Coordinates of C-alpha atoms in Angstrom, one line a residue:
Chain A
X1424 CA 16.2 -18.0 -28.1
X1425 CA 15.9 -15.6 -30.8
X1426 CA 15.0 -11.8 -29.2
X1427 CA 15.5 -10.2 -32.2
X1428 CA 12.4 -7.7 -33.8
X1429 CA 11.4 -5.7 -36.5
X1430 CA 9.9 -2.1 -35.0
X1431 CA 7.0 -0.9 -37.2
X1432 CA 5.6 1.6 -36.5
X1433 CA 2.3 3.1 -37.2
X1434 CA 1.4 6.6 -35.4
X1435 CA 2.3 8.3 -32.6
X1436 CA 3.2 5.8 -30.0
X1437 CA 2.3 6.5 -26.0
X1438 CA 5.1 4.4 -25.0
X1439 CA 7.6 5.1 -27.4
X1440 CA 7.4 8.4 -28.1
X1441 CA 11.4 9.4 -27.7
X1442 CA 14.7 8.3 -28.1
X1443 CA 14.9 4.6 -26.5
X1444 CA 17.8 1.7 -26.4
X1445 CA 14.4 -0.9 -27.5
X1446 CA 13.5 1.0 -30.6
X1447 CA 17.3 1.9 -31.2
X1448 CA 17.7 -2.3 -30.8
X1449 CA 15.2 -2.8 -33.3
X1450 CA 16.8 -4.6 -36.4
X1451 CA 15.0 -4.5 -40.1
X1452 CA 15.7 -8.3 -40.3
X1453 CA 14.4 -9.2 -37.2
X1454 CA 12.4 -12.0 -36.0
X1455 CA 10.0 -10.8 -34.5
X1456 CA 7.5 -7.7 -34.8
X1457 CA 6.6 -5.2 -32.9
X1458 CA 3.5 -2.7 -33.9
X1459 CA 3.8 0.6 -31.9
X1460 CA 1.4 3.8 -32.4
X1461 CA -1.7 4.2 -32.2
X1462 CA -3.0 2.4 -35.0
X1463 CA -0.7 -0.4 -34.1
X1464 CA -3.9 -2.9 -34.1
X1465 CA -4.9 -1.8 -37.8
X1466 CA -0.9 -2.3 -38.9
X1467 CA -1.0 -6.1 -37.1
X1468 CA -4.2 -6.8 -38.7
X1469 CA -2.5 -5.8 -42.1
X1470 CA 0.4 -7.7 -41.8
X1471 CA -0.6 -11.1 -43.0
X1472 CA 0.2 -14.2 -41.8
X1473 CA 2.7 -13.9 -38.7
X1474 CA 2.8 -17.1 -37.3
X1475 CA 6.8 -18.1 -37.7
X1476 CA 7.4 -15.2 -35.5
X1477 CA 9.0 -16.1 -32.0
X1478 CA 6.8 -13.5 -30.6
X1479 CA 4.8 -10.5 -31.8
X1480 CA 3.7 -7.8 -29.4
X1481 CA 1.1 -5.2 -30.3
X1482 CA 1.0 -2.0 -28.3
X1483 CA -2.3 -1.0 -26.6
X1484 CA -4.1 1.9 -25.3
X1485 CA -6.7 1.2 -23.2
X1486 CA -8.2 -1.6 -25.2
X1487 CA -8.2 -5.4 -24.4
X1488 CA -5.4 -7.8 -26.6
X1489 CA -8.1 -9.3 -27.7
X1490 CA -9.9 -6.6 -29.8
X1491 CA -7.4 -7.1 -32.4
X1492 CA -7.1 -11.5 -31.9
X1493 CA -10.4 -12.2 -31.7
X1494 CA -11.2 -14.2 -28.6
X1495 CA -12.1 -18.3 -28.7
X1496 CA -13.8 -19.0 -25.2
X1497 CA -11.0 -18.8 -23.4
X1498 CA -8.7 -20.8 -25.5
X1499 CA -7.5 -18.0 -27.3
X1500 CA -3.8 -17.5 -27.0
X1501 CA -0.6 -17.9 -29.8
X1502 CA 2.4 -15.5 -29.9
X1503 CA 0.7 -12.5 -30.1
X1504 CA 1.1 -10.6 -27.1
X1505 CA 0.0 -6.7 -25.6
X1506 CA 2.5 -4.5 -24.8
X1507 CA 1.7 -0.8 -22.8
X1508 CA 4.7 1.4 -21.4
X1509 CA 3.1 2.8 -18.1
X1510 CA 3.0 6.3 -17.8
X1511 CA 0.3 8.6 -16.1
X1512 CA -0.8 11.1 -17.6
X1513 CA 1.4 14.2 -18.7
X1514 CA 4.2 12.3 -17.2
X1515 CA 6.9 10.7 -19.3
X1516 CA 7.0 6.9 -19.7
X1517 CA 7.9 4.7 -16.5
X1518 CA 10.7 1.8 -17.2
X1519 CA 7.2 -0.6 -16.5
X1520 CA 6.2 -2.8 -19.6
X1521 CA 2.7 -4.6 -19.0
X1522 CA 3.3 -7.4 -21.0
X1523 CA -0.5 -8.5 -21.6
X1524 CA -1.2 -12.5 -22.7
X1525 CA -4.2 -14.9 -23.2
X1526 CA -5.0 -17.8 -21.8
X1527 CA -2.9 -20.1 -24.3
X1528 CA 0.1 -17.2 -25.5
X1529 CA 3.1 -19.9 -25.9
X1530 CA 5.5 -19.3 -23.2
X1531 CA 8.2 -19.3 -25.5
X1532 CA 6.3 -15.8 -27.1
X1533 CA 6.4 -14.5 -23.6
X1534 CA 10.3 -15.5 -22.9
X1535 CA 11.2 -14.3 -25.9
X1536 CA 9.3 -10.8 -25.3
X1537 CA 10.4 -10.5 -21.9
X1538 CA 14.2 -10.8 -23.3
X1539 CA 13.7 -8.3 -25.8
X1540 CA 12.2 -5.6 -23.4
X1541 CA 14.4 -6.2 -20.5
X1542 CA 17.6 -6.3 -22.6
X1543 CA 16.6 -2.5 -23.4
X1544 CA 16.1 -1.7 -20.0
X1545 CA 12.6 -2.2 -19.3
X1546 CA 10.9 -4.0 -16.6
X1547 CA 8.1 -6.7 -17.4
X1548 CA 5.2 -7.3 -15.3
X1549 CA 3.0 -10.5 -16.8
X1550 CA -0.4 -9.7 -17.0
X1551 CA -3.8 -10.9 -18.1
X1552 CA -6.0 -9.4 -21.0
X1553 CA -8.4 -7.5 -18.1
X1554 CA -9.4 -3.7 -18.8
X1555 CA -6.9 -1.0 -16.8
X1556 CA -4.2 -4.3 -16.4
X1557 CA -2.6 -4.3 -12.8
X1558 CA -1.6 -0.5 -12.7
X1559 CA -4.5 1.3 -13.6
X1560 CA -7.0 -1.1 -12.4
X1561 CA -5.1 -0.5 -8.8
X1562 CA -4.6 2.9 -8.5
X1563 CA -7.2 4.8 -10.9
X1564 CA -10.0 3.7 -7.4
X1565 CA -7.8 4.9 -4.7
X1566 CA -7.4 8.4 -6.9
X1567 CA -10.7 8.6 -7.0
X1568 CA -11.3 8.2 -3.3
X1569 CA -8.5 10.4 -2.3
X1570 CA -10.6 13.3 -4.9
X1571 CA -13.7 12.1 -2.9
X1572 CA -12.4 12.5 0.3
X1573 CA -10.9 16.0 -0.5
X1574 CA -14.8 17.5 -1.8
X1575 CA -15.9 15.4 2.2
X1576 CA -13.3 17.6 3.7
X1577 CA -11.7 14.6 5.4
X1578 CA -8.2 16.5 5.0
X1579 CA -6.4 19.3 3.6
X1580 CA -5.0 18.5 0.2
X1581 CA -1.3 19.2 2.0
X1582 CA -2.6 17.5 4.6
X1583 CA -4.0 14.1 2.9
X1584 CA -0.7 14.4 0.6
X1585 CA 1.8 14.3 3.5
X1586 CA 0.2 11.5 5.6
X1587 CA 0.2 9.2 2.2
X1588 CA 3.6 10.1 1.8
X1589 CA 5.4 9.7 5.2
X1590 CA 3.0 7.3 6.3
X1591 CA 3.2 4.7 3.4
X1592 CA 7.0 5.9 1.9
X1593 CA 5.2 7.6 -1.2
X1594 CA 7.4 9.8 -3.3
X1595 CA 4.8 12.0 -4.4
X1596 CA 1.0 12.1 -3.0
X1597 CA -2.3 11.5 -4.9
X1598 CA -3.6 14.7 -4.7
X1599 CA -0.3 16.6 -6.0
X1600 CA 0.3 13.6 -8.6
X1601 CA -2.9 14.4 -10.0
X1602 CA -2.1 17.9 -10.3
X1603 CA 1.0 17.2 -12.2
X1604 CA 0.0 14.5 -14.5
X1605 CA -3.9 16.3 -15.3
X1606 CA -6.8 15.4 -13.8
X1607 CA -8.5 15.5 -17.0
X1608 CA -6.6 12.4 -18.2
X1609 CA -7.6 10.8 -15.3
X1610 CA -10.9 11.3 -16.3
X1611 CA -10.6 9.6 -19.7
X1612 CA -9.2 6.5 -18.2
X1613 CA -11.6 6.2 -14.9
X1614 CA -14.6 7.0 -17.6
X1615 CA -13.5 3.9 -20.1
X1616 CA -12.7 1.4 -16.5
X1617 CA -15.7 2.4 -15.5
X1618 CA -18.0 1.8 -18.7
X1619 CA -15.7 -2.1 -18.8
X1620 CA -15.5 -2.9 -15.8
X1621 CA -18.9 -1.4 -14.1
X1622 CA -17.9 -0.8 -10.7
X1623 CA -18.7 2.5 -9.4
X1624 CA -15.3 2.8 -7.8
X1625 CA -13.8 3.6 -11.5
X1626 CA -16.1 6.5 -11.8
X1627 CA -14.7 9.7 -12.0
X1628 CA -14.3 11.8 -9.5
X1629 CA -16.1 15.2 -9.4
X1630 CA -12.9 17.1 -9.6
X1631 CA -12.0 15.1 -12.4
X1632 CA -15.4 15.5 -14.2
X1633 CA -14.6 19.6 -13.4
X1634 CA -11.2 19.0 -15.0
X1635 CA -12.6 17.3 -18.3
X1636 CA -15.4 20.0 -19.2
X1637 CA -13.2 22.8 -18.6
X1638 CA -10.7 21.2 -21.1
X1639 CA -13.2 20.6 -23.9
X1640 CA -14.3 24.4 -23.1
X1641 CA -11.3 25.4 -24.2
X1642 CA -11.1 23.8 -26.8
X1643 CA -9.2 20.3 -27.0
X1644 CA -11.2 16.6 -26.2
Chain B
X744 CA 7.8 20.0 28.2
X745 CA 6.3 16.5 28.0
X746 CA 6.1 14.8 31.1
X747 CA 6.0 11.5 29.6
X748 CA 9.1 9.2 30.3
X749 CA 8.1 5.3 30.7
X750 CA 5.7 3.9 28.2
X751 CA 3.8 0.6 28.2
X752 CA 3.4 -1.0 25.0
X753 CA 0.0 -3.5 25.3
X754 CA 0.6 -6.7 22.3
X755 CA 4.0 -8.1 21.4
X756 CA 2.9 -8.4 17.2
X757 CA 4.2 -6.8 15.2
X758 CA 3.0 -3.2 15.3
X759 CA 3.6 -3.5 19.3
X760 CA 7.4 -5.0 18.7
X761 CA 7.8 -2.1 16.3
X762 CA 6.7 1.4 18.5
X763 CA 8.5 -0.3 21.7
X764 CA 11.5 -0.2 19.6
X765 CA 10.8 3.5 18.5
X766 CA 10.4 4.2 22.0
X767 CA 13.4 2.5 23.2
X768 CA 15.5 3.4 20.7
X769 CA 14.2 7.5 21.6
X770 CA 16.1 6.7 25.3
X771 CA 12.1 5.8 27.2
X772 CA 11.9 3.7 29.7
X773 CA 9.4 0.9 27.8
X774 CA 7.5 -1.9 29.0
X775 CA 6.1 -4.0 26.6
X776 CA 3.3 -6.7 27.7
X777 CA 2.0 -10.2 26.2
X778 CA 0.1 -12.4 28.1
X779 CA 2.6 -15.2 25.4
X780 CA 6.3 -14.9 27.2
X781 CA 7.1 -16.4 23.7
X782 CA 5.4 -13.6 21.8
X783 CA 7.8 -11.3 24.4
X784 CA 11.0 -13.1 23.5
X785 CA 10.5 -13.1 19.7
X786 CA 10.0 -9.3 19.9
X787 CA 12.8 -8.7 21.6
X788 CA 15.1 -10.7 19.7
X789 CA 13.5 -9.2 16.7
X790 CA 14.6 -5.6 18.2
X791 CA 18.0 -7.0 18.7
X792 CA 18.8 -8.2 15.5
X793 CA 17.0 -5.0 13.7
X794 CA 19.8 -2.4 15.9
X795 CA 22.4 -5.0 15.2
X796 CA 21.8 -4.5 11.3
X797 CA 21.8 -0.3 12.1
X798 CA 24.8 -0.8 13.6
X799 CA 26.3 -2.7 10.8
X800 CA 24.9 -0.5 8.4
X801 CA 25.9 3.0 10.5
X802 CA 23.0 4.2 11.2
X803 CA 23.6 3.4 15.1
X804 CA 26.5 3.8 17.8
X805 CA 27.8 0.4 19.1
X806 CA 27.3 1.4 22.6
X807 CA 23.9 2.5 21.8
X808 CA 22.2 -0.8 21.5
X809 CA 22.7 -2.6 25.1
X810 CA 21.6 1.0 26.1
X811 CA 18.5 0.4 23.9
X812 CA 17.7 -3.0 24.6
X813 CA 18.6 -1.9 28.4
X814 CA 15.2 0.1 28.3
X815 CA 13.1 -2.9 27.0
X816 CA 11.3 -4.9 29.5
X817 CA 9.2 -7.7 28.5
X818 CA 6.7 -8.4 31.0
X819 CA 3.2 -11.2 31.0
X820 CA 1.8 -8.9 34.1
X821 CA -0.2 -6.1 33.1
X822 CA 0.8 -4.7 36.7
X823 CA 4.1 -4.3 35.6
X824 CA 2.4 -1.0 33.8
X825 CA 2.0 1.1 37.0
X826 CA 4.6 3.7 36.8
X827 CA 3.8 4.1 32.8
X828 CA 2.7 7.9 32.2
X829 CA 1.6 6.4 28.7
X830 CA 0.3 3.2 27.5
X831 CA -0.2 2.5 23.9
X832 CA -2.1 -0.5 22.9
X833 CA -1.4 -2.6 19.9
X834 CA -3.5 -5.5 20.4
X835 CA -6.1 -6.8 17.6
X836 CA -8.9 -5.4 16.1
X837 CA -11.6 -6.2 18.6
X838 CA -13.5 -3.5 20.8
X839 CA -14.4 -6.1 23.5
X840 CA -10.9 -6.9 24.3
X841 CA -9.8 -3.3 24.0
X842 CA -12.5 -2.5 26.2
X843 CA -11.3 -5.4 28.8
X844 CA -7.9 -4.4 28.3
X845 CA -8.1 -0.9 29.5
X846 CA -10.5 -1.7 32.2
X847 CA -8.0 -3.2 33.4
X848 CA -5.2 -0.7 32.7
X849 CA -7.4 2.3 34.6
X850 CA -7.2 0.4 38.1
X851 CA -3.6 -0.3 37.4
X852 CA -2.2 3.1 35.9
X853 CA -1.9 6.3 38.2
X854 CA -5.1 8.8 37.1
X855 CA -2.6 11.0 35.0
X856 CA -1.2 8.6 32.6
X857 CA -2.3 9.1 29.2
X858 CA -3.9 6.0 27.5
X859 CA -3.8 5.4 23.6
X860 CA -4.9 2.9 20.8
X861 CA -3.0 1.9 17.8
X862 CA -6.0 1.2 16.4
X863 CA -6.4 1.3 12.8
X864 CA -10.1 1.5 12.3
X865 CA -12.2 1.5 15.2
X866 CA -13.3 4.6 16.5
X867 CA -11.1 6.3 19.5
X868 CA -14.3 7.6 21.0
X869 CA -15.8 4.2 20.7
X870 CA -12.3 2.4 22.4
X871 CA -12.1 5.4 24.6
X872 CA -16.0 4.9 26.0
X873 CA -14.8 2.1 27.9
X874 CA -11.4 3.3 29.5
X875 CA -12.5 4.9 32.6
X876 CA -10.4 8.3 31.1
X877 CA -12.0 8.8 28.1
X878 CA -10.9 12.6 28.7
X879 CA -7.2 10.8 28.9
X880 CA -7.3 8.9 26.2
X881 CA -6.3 9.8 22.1
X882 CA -5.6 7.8 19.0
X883 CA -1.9 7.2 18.3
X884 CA -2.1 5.6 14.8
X885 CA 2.1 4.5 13.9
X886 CA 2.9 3.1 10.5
X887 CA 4.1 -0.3 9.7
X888 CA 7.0 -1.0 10.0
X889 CA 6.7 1.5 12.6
X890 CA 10.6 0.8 13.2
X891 CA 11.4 2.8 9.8
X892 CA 8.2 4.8 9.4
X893 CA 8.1 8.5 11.1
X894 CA 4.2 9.2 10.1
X895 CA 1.8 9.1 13.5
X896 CA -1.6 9.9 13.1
X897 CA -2.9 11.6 15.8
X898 CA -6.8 11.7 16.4
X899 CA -8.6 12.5 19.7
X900 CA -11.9 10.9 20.3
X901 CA -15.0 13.5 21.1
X902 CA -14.0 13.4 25.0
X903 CA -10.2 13.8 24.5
X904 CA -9.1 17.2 26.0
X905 CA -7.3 19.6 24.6
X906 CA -4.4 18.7 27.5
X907 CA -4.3 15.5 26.5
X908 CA -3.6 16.0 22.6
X909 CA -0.8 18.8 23.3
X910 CA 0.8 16.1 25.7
X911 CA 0.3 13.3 23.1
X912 CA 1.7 15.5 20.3
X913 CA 4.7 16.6 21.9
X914 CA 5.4 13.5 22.9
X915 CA 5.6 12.2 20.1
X916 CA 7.7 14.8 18.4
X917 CA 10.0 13.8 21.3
X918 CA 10.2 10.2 20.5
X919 CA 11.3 12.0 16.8
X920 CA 8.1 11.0 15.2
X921 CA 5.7 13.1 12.7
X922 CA 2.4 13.4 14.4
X923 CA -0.6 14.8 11.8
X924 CA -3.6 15.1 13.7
X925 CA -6.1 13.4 12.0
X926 CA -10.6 13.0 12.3
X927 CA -11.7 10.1 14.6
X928 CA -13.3 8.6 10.9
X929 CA -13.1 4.7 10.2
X930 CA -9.8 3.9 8.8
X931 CA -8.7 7.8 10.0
X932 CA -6.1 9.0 7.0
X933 CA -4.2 5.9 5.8
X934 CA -6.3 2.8 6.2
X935 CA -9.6 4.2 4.6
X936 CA -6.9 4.0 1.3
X937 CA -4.7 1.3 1.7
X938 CA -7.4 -1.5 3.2
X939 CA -9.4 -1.1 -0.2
X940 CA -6.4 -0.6 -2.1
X941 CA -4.7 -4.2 -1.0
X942 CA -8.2 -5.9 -1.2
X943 CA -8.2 -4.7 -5.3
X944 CA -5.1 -6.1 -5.2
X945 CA -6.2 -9.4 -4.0
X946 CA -8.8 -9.6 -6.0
X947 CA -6.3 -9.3 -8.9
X948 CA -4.7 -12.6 -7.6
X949 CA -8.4 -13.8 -7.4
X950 CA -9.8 -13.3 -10.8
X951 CA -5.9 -14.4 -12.8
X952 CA -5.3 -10.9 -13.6
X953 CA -1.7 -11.0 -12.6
X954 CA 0.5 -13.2 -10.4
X955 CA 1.6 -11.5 -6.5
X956 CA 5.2 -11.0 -8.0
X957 CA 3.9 -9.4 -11.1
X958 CA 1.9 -6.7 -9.4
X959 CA 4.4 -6.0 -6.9
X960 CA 7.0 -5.3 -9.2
X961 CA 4.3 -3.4 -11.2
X962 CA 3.4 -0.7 -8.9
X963 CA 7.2 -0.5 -7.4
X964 CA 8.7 0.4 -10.9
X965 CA 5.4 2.1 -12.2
X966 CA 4.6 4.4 -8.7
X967 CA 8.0 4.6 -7.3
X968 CA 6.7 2.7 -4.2
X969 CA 9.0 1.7 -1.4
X970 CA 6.7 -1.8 -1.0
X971 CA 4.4 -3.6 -3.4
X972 CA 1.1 -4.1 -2.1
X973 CA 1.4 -8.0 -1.9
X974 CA 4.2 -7.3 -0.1
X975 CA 3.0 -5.1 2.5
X976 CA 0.2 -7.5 3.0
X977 CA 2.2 -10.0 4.0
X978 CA 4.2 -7.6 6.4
X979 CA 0.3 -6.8 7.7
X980 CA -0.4 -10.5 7.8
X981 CA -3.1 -12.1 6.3
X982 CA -5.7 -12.0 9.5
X983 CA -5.3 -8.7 10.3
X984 CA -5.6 -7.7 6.7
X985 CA -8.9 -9.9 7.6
X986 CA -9.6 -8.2 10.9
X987 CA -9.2 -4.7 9.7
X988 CA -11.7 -5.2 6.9
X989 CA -14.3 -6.7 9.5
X990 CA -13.6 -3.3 11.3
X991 CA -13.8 -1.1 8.2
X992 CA -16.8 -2.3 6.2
X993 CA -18.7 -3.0 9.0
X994 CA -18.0 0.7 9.5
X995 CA -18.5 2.2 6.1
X996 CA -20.4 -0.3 4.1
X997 CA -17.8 0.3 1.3
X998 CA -17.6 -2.6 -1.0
X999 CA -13.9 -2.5 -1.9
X1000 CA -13.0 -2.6 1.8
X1001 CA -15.4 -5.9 2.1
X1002 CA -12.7 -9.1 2.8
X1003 CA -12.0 -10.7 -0.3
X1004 CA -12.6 -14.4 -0.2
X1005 CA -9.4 -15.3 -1.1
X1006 CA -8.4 -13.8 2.3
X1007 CA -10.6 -16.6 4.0
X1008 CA -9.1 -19.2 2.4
X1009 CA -5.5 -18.1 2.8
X1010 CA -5.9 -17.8 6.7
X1011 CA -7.5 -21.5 7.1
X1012 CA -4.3 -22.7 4.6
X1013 CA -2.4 -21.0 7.5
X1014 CA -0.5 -18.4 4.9
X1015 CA -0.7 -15.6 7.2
X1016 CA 2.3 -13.7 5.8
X1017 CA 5.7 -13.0 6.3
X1018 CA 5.1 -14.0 10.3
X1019 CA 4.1 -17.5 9.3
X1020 CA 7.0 -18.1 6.6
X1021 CA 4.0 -18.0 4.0
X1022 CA 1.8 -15.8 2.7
X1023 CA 1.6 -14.1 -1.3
X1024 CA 5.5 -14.7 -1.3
X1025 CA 7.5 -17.7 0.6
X1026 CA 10.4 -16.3 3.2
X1027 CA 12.6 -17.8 5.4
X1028 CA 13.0 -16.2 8.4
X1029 CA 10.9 -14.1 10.9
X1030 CA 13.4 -11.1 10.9
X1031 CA 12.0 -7.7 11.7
X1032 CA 11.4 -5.2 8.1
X1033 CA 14.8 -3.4 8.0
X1034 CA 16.4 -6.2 9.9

């Protein structure tokens, strides 16, 4: 199985946005292609004709794999796959790689992507072409709840924090995560679940409404 | 000074197998009853073989574990509960039965002893109505696997006195737990989060989203999580997972803590979790977490 890829690279790229051994592995006569940055959807769709490729992965932001394939009721699916580095917020990039496919991606594209990412350290976690993926999709609602629970009083912040943490082995608790990583970016991602998905659970919190207009008052979007 | 030195642990599952070990393990006196002498004989071996892997592992004396497992008594006679200054109950998610249960307990237990529920979502004031003591009786919430975990939530009902919490709380911080008191509210602190939090995670499974290992591994290398929720659901088991969203959406009308259908069918398949060899992930052996 050929793992071998061809980085290019088209803006600033959320996952990639530092030294790293996979863009370090990337090789100018590679196989296969990887678009990173943010306009790594307008770079793919420039590209021509990919099809020989063992895999080609496309990184995304908070958009669907299929914004930039074109969907074919649910038969869509080649070697084209999503790739997102997880990272919240402010924080610096996890070692989790959501590795987003279609119904019919070959499983040869996947093996072959999986290969690539692990071999630089990475860790690869399958996953549909759904708005938020697993990771936001899971924990963007039970941030929300544990803002919604602060404003009802339910607990002290410290107090909430701690039982989280020693109760269910957390490193770090929601409330003092959100503080770290910025409530206002939290925000931006609950406000674009929420207007895919519909669910009122993806809604931002007050707190993190607060956090978003004081940011553009000062200045930045 | 806490008065408190024999405890009665009411259900043999696995939340009831794990605090009788805590309390073992903290030198009490601890009688653990099951109306299933089987249900009796797996917890104890499962308390065996978990302090035979601390000992391997160093984290326990040799000559500390017949000492431990010489304070465990397994017992199908609720009698056997009479000279317990505390009783913890650990049996499912049903008021009725807690109700009976305790009934039963106040003619048994001398009018001091402190009664307490595991419960995870019913309301202590509403377990605590039918106890005979309601003044006696408090919320004692331990975390799965309670054997490893040192959280307690600690939440009197609206009758509980002041007495009885202090005696509860330092207690507890005997038996080298960390109590955090916390509101008589459905699901108190930790199960208002986490029962909505694994049903998202089900429905995940539901609607193809990912596969159980997939999200697991997800939120372990994305959250820095001990446990991935798939995981801890099938340490919960699948029909309490079931029972404990009865409890909470019946209690909060919250739609994420509604049972997800998959949930349903899982139970009739007889996938109940790690206890049942089956659940989200195969295993082969009914060893206690840590174990």
């Amino acid at each position: 199985m050929d793992s071998s890829y061809k980085i290019i690279q088209a803006g600033d790229s959320r996952s990639f946005d530092g030294p790293h051994p996979f863009v370090d592995n990337s090789d100018p006569q590679g196989a296969a292609r990887v678009f990173i940055g943010q306009h790594a959807g307008s770079a793919f769709a420039a590209a021509g004709p990919l099809d020989a490729c063992p895999f080609i992965a496309i990184e995304l932001g908070q958009e669907c794999l299929g914004e930039h394939t074109g969907e074919d009721g649910g038969r869509e699916g080649s070697n084209v796959l999503g790739l997102a580095r997880f990272r919240l917020g402010s924080a610096p990039p996890t070692a989790l790689v959501e590795l987003v496919r279609q119904p019919q991606t070959r499983p040869a594209a996947i093996a072959a992507a999986r290969a690539a990412l692990t071999a630089a350290g990475l860790k690869v976690a399958i996953c549909g072409d759904f708005p938020g993926r697993i990771v936001d999709r899971l924990i963007r609602p039970y941030l929300n709840a544990a803002l919604r629970r602060l404003d009802e009083r339910l607990a002290s912040a410290q107090d909430l924090d701690k039982t989280l943490c020693l109760g269910l082995g957390y490193p770090e608790g929601p409330i003092a995560l959100l503080e770290r990583t910025g409530l206002a970016q939290h925000h931006d991602v609950t406000q674009a679940l929420y207007r895919a998905l519909g669910e009122p659970a993806y809604a931002p919190a007050r707190r993190a409404q607060v956090a978003k207009a004081r940011q553009r008052r000062a200045g930045f979007n | 000074m806490s008065d408190i030195e024999t405890i009665g642990i009411a259900g043999a599952g696995t939340m009831g197998a794990g605090i009788a070990l805590v309390c073992a393990r903290a030198g009490f006196r601890t009688r653990v009853f099951d109306m299933q002498p089987s249900a009796l004989e797996r917890a104890r071996d499962q308390a065996g073989a978990f302090l035979r892997k601390s000992v391997e592992r160093g984290k326990l004396a040799a000559e500390r574990l017949p000492q431990i497992m010489g304070l465990w008594h397994g017992s199908t006679r609720l009698e056997d509960f009479a000279d317990c200054a505390l009783v913890i109950e650990a049996v499912f998610e049903s008021l009725p039965v807690k109700h009976q249960l305790f009934g039963q307990l106040d003619k048994i237990c001398a009018p001091q002893a402190l009664f307490a529920s595991n419960t995870s979502t019913l309301s202590i004031t509403g377990i605590a109505g039918g106890s005979g003591r309601a003044d006696r009786f408090i919320g004692m919430h331990f975390c799965l696997p309670a054997q490893l975990m040192k959280l307690v939530e600690i939440s009197p009902g609206l009758a509980t006195s002041q007495q009885t919490f202090a005696r509860a709380w330092d207690w507890c911080e005997r038996l080298g737990q960390q109590p955090v008191k916390t509101q008589d509210t459905p699901g108190f602190v930790l199960n208002y989060f986490l029962i909505p939090f694994h049903n998202d995670a089900i429905r995940l499974v539901e609607q193809g989203v990912a596969e159980p290992a997939d999200i697991d591994l997800a939120i372990k290398t994305a959250m820095g999580y001990a446990m991935g929720p798939m995981e801890l659901l099938d340490l919960v088991g699948i029909d309490t997972q079931k029972l404990l969203c009865e409890a909470l959406y019946d209690a909060t009308g919250e739609p994420r803590a509604a049972c997800p259908a998959l949930v349903k069918r899982m139970i009739a398949a007889g996938w109940l979790g790690k206890k049942s060899g089956r659940g989200f992930h195969p295993y082969q052996d009914d060893k206690m977490f840590g174990a």
